[in-house]
Short mmCIF file of C-alpha atoms and ligand atoms in Angstrom, two decimals:
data_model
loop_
_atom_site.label_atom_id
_atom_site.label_comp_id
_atom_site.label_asym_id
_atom_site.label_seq_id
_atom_site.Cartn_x
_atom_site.Cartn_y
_atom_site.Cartn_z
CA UNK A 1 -7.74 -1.22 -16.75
CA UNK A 2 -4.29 -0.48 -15.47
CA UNK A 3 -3.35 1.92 -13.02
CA UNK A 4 -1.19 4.08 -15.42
CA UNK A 5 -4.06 3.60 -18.10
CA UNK A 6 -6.25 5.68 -16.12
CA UNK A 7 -3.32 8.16 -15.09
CA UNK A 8 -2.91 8.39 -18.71
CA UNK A 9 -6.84 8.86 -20.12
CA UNK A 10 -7.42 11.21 -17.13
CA UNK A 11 -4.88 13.79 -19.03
CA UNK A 12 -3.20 15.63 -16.23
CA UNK A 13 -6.25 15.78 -13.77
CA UNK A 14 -5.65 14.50 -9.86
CA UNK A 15 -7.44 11.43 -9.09
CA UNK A 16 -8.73 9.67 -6.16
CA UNK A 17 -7.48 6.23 -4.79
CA UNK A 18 -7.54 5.06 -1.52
CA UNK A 19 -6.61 1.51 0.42
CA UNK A 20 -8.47 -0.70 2.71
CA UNK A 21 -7.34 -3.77 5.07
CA UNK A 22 -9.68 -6.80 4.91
CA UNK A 23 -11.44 -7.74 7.88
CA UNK A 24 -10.43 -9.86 10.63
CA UNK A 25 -10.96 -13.49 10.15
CA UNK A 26 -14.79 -14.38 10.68
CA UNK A 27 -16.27 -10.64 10.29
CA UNK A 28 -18.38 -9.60 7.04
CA UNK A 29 -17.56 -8.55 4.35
CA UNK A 30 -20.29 -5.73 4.20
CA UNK A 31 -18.06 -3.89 7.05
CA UNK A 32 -15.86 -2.92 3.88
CA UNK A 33 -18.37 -2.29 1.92
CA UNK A 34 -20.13 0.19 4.57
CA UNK A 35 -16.97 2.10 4.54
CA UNK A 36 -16.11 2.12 0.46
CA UNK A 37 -19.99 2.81 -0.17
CA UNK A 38 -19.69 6.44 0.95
CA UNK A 39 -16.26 6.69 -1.28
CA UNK A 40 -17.81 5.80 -4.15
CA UNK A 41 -19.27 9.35 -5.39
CA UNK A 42 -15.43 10.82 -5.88
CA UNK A 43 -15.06 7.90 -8.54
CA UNK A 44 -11.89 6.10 -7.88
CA UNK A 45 -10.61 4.45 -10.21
CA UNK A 46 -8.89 2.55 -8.82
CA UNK A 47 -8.91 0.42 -5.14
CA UNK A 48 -5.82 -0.93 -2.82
CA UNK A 49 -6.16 -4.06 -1.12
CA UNK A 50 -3.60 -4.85 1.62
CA UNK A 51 -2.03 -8.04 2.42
CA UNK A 52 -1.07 -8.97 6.10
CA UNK A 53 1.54 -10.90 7.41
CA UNK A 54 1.23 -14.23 9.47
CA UNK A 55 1.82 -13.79 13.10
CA UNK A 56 1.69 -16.09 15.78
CA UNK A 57 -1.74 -17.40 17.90
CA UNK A 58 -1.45 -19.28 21.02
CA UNK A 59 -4.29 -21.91 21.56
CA UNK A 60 -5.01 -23.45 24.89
CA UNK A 61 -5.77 -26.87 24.45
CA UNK A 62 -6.29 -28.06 28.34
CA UNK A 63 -3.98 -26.09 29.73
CA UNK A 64 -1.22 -26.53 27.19
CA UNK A 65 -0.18 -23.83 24.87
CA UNK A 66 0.30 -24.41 21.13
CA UNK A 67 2.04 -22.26 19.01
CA UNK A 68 0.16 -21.39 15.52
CA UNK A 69 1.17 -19.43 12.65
CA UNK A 70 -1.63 -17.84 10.93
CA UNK A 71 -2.74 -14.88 8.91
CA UNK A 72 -5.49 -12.69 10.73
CA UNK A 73 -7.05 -10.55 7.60
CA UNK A 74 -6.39 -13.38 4.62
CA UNK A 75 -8.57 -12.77 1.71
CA UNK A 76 -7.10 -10.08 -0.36
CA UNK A 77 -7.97 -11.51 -3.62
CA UNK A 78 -11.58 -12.53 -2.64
CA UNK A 79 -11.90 -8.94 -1.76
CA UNK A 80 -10.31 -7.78 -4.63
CA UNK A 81 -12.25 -9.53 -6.91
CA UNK A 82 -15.33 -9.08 -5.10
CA UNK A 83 -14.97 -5.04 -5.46
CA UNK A 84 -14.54 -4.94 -8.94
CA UNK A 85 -17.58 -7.24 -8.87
CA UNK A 86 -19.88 -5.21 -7.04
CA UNK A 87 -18.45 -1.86 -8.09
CA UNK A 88 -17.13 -2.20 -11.49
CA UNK A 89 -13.88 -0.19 -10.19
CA UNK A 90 -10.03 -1.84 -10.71
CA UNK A 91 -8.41 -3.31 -8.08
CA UNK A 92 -4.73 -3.66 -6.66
CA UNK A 93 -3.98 -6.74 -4.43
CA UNK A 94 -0.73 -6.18 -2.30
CA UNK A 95 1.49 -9.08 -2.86
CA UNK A 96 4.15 -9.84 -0.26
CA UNK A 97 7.24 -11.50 -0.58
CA UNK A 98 7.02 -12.21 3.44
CA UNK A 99 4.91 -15.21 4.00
CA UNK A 100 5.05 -17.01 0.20
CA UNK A 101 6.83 -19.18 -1.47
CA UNK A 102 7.84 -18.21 -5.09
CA UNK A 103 5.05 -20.70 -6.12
CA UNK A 104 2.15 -19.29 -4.02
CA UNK A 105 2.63 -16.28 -5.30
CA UNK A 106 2.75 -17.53 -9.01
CA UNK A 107 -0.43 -19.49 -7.85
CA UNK A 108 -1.88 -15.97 -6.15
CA UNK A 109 -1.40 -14.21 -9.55
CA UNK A 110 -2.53 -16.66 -11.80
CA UNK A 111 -6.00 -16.51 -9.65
CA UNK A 112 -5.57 -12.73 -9.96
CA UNK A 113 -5.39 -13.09 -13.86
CA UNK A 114 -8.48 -15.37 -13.95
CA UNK A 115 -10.14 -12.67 -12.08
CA UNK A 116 -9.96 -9.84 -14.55
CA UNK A 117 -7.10 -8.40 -11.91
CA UNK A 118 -4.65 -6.12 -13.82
CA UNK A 119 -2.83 -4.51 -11.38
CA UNK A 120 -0.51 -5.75 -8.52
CA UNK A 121 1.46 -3.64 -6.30
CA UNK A 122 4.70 -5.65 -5.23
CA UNK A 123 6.00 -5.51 -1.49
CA UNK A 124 8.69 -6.98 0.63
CA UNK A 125 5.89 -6.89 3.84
CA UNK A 126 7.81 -6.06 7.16
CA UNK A 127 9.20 -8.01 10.23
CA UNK A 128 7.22 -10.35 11.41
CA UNK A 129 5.68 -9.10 14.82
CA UNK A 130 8.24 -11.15 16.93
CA UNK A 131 10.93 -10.45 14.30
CA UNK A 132 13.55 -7.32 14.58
CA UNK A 133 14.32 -7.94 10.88
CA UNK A 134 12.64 -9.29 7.80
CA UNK A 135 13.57 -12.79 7.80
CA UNK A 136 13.03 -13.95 4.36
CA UNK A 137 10.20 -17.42 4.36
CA UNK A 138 11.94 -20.66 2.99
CA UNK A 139 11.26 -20.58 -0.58
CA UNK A 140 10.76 -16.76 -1.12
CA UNK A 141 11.63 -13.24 -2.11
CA UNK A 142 13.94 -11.38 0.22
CA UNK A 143 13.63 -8.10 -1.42
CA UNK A 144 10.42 -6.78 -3.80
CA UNK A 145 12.97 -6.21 -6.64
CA UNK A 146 12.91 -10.19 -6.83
CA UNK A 147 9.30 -9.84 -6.53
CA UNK A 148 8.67 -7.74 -9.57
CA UNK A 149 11.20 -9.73 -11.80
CA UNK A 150 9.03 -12.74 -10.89
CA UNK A 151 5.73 -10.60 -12.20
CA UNK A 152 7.64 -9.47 -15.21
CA UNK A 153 8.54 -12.72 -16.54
CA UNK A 154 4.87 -13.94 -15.51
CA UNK A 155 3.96 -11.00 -17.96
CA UNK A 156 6.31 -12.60 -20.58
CA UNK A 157 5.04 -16.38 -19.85
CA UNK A 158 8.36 -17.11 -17.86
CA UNK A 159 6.55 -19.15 -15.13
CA UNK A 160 8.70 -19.87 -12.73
CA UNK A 161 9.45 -23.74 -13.60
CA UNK A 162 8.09 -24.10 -17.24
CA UNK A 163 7.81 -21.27 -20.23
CA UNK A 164 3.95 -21.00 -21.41
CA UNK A 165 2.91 -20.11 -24.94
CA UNK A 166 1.14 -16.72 -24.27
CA UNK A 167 -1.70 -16.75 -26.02
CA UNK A 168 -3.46 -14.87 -23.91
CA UNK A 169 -1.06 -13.87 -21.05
CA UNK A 170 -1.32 -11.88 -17.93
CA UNK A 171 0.30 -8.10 -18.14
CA UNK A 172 -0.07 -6.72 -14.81
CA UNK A 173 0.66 -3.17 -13.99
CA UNK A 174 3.16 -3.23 -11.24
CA UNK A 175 3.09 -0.87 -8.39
CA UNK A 176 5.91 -0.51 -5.88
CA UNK A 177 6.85 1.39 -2.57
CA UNK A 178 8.73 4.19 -2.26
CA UNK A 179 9.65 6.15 0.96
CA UNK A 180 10.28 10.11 0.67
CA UNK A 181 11.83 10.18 4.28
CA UNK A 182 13.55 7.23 3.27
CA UNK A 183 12.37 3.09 4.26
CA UNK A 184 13.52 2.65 7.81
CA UNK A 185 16.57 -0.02 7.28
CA UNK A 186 17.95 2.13 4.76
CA UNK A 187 20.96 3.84 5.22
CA UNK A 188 20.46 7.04 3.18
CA UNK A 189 17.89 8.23 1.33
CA UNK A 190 19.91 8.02 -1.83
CA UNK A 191 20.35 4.02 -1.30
CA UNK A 192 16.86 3.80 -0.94
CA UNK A 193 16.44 5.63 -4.52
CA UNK A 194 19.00 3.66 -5.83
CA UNK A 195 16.77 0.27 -5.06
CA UNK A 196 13.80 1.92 -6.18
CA UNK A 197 15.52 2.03 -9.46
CA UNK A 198 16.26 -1.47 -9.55
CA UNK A 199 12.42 -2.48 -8.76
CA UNK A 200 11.70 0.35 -11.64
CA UNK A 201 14.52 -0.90 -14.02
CA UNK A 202 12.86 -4.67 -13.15
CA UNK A 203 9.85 -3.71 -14.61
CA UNK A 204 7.60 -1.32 -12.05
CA UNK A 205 5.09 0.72 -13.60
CA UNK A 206 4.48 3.28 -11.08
CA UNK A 207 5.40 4.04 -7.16
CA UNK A 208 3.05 4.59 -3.99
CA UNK A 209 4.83 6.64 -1.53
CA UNK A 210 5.10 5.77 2.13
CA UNK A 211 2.60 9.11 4.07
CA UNK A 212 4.35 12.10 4.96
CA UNK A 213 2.79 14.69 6.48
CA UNK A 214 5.39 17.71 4.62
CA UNK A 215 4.87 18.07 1.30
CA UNK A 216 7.97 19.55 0.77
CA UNK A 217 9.57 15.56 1.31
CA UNK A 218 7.44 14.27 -1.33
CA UNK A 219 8.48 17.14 -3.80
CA UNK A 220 12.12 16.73 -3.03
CA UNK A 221 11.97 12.97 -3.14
CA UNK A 222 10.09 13.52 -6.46
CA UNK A 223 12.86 15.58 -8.14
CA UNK A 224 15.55 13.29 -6.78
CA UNK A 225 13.96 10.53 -8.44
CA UNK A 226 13.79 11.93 -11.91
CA UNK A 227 17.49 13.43 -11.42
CA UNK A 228 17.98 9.34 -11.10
CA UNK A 229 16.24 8.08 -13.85
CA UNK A 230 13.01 7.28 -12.79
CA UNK A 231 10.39 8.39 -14.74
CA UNK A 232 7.12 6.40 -13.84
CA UNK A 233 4.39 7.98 -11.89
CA UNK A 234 5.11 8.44 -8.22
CA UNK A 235 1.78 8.94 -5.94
CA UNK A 236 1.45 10.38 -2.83
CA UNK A 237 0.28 8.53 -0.36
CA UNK A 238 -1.45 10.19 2.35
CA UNK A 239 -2.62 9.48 5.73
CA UNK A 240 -5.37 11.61 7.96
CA UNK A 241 -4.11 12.00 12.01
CA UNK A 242 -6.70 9.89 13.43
CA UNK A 243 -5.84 9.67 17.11
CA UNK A 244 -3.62 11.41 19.72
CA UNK A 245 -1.22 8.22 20.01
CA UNK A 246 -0.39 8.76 16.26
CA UNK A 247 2.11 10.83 17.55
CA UNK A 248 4.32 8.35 19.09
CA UNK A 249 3.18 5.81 16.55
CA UNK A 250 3.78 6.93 13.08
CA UNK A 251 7.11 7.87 13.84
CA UNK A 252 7.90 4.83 15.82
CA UNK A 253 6.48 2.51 13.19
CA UNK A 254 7.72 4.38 10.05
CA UNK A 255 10.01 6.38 11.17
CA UNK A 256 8.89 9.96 9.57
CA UNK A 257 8.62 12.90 10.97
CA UNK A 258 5.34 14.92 12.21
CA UNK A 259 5.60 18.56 11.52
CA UNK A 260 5.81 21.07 14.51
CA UNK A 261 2.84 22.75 13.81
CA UNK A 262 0.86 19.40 13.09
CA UNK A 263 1.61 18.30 17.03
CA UNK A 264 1.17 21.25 18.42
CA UNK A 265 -2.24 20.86 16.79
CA UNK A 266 -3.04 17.66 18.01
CA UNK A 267 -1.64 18.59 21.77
CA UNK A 268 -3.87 21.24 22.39
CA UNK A 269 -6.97 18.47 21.10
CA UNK A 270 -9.38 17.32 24.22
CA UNK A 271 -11.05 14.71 22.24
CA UNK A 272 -10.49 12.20 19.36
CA UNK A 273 -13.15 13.79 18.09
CA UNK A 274 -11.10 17.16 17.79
CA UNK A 275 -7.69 15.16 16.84
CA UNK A 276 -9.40 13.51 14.29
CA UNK A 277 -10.72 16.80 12.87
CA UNK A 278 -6.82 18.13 12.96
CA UNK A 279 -5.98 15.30 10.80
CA UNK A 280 -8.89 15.83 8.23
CA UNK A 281 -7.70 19.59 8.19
CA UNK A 282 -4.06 19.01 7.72
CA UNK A 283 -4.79 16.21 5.40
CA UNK A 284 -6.92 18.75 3.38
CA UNK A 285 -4.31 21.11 3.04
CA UNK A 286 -1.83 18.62 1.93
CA UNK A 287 -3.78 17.37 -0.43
CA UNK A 288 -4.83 20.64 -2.19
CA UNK A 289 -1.29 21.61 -2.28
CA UNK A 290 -0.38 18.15 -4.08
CA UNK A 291 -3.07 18.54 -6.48
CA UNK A 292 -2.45 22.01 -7.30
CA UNK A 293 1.46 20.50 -8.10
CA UNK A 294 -0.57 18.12 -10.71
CA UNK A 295 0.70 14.88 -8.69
CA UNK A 296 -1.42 12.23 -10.78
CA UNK A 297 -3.25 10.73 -7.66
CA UNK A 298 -3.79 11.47 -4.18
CA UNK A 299 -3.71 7.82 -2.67
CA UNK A 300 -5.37 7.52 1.01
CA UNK A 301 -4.87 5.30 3.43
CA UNK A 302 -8.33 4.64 5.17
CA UNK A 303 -7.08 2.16 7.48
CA UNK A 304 -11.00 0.54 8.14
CA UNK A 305 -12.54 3.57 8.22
CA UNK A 306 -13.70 6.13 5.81
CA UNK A 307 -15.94 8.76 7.26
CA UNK A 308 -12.23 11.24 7.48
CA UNK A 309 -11.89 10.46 3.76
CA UNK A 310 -14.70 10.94 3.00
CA UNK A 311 -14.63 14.70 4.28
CA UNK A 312 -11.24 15.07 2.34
CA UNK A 313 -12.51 14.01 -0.67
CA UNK A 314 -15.46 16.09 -0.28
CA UNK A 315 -13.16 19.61 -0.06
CA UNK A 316 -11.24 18.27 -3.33
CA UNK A 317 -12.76 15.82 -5.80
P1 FAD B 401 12.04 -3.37 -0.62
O1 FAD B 401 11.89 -2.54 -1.82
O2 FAD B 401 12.50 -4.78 -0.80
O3 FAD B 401 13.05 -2.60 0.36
C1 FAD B 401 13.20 -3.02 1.70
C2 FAD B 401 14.54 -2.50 2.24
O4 FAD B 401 15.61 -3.22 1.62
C3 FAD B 401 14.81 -1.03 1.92
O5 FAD B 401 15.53 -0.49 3.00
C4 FAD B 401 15.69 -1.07 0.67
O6 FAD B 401 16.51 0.07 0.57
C5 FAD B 401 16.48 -2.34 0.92
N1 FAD B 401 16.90 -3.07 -0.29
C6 FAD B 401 16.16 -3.29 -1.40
N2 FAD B 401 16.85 -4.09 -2.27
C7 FAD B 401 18.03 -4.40 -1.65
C8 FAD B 401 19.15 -5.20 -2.00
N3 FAD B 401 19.21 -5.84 -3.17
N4 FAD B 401 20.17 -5.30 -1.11
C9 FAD B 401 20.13 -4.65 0.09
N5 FAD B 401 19.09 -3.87 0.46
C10 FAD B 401 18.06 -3.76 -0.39
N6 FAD B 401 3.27 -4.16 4.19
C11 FAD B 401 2.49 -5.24 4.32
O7 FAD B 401 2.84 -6.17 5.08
N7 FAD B 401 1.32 -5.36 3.62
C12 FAD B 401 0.89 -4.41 2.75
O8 FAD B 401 -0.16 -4.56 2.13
C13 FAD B 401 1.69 -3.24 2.60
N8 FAD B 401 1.34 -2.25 1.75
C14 FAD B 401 2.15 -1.16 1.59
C15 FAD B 401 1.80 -0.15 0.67
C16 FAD B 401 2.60 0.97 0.50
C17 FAD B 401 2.22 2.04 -0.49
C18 FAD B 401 3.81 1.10 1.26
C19 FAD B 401 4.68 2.32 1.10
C20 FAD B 401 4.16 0.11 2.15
C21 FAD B 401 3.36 -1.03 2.34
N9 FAD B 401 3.70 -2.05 3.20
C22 FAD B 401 2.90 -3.16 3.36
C23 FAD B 401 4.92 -1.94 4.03
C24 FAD B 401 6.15 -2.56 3.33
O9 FAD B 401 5.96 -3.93 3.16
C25 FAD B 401 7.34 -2.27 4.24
O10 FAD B 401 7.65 -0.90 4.23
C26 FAD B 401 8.57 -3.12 4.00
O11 FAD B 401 9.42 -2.97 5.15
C27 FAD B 401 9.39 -2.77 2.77
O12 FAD B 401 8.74 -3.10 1.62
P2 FAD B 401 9.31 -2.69 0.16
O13 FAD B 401 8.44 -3.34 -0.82
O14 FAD B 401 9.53 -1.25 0.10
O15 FAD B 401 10.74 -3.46 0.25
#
């Protein structure tokens, strides 16, 4: 079922979503399952798969270096597919422009279609690790506007070299990003909403935010957004303080800002043990606040590891 179907049949009430990373190359894939397992009594709906970018490996062979490109946690689709396998729950592969030809990725969502997949969320991806700036691969989408056109004719059987009689086509839901603080190359806030128009315009069904940590962002960003025009579910997506360095890396990474009282929190922590019970707490407060609101989902991301999700979920669903 789509996403916005089960927005829709749940009638105003605040579900739960969250998104995992597949595993490195070579691990198993009962790691993920160990950490959805314990998610699955707060009934999402819906799971997030992400999709990495290729970086670069260096392999000695006798003493010379070569230079590989490759992608450490490929498999988004297995895993995907897999879930709503073992679980019976939807899925939502992340689909990159970064890294894929226009073909792959008609190839990637044909295989999703095949796979009872009904929901894609659409993404630029960011820099490359060694890039400053998203270079755009040979062949691909620069910006996930382009991205979601591509879906939307898919949707209509506009392949991208041949039209297909649709008898029986694939209609994916289409999820994009959206940034309450604003994405970091953007040079206001109100740009950014003007090019999350366009993706919504192109045909997306419903935005994931970027985490914030001050609600108040998300409700502004919210109401700027329907003073533009854009009236498809927008759901916050929220992210649990995990460890102390998450202070100088959220902010450097996404640029948003921590709130005061948040750092002071985490300062005055000993352990990780302690941050990470901050984070659960703040994320907890957030998240009751958002759901009292009536935001449609509260989205987590559990970054590998669920046991600080878990006790959210636990306090609200
Ligand atoms: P876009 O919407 O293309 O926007 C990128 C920038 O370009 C913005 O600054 C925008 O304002 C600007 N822009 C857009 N259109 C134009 C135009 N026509 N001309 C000029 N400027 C334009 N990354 C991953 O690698 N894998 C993932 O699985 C993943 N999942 C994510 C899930 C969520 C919910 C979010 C919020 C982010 C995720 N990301 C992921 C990160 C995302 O790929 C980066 O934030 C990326 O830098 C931007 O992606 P986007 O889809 O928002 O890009």
């Amino acid at each position: 079922m789509k996403v916005t179907e089960h927005i829709k049949k749940a009638e105003g009430k605040t579900l739960f979503s969250f998104e995992i990373i597949p595993p490195v190359k070579g691990r198993s894939i009962q790691e993920l399952y160990d950490n959805i397992d314990p998610l699955m009594e707060f009934k999402p709906p819906f799971i997030d798969v992400t999709t990495s970018r290729e970086e670069y490996v260096y392999i000695d062979r006798d003493g010379l270096l070569d230079k590989k490109l490759t992608r450490m946690r490929p498999g988004t689709v297995g895993i995907c597919a897999s879930i709503q396998h073992k679980y019976g729950v939807d899925t939502v592969p992340h689909v990159l422009c970064g890294g894929f030809t226009k073909e792959e990725t008609e190839y990637v969502l044909v295989d999703c279609h095949y796979l009872g997949i009904e929901n894609v969320m659409a993404l630029r991806g960011d820099a490359r690790k060694e890039e400053q700036y998203f270079n755009p691969t040979k062949g691909g989408h620069a910006y996930a506007t382009d991205l979601v056109k591509q879906i939307y004719a898919l949707n209509h059987g506009n392949y991208l070299h041949d039209k297909v009689e649709t008898v029986h086509s694939a209609d994916f839901c289409i999820g994009v990003a959206g940034y309450p603080e604003k994405h970091l190359e953007a040079p206001s806030l109100m740009t950014d909403l003007k090019r999350l128009k366009e993706k919504v315009d192109a045909g997306a069904d419903y935005v994931v935010t970027q985490m914030f940590f001050d609600n108040q962002k998300y409700f502004e960003f919210v109401k700027a957004a329907k003073d533009m025009g854009i009236n498809v579910p927008i759901i916050p997506g929220i992210k649990p303080i995990a460890v102390k360095r998450h202070l100088q890396l959220l902010p450097q990474v996404f640029k948003i800002d921590l709130p005061q009282d948040l750092i002071d929190a985490v300062d005055d922590c000993n352990t990780n043990t302690d941050v990470r019970q901050v984070g659960i707490e703040w994320a907890i407060q957030q998240s009751k606040e958002l759901k009292a609101a009536g935001v449609p989902v509260l989205h987590y991301y559990s970054m590998g590891k669920s046991d600080n999700i878990e006790a959210i979920a636990k306090e609200l669903f």
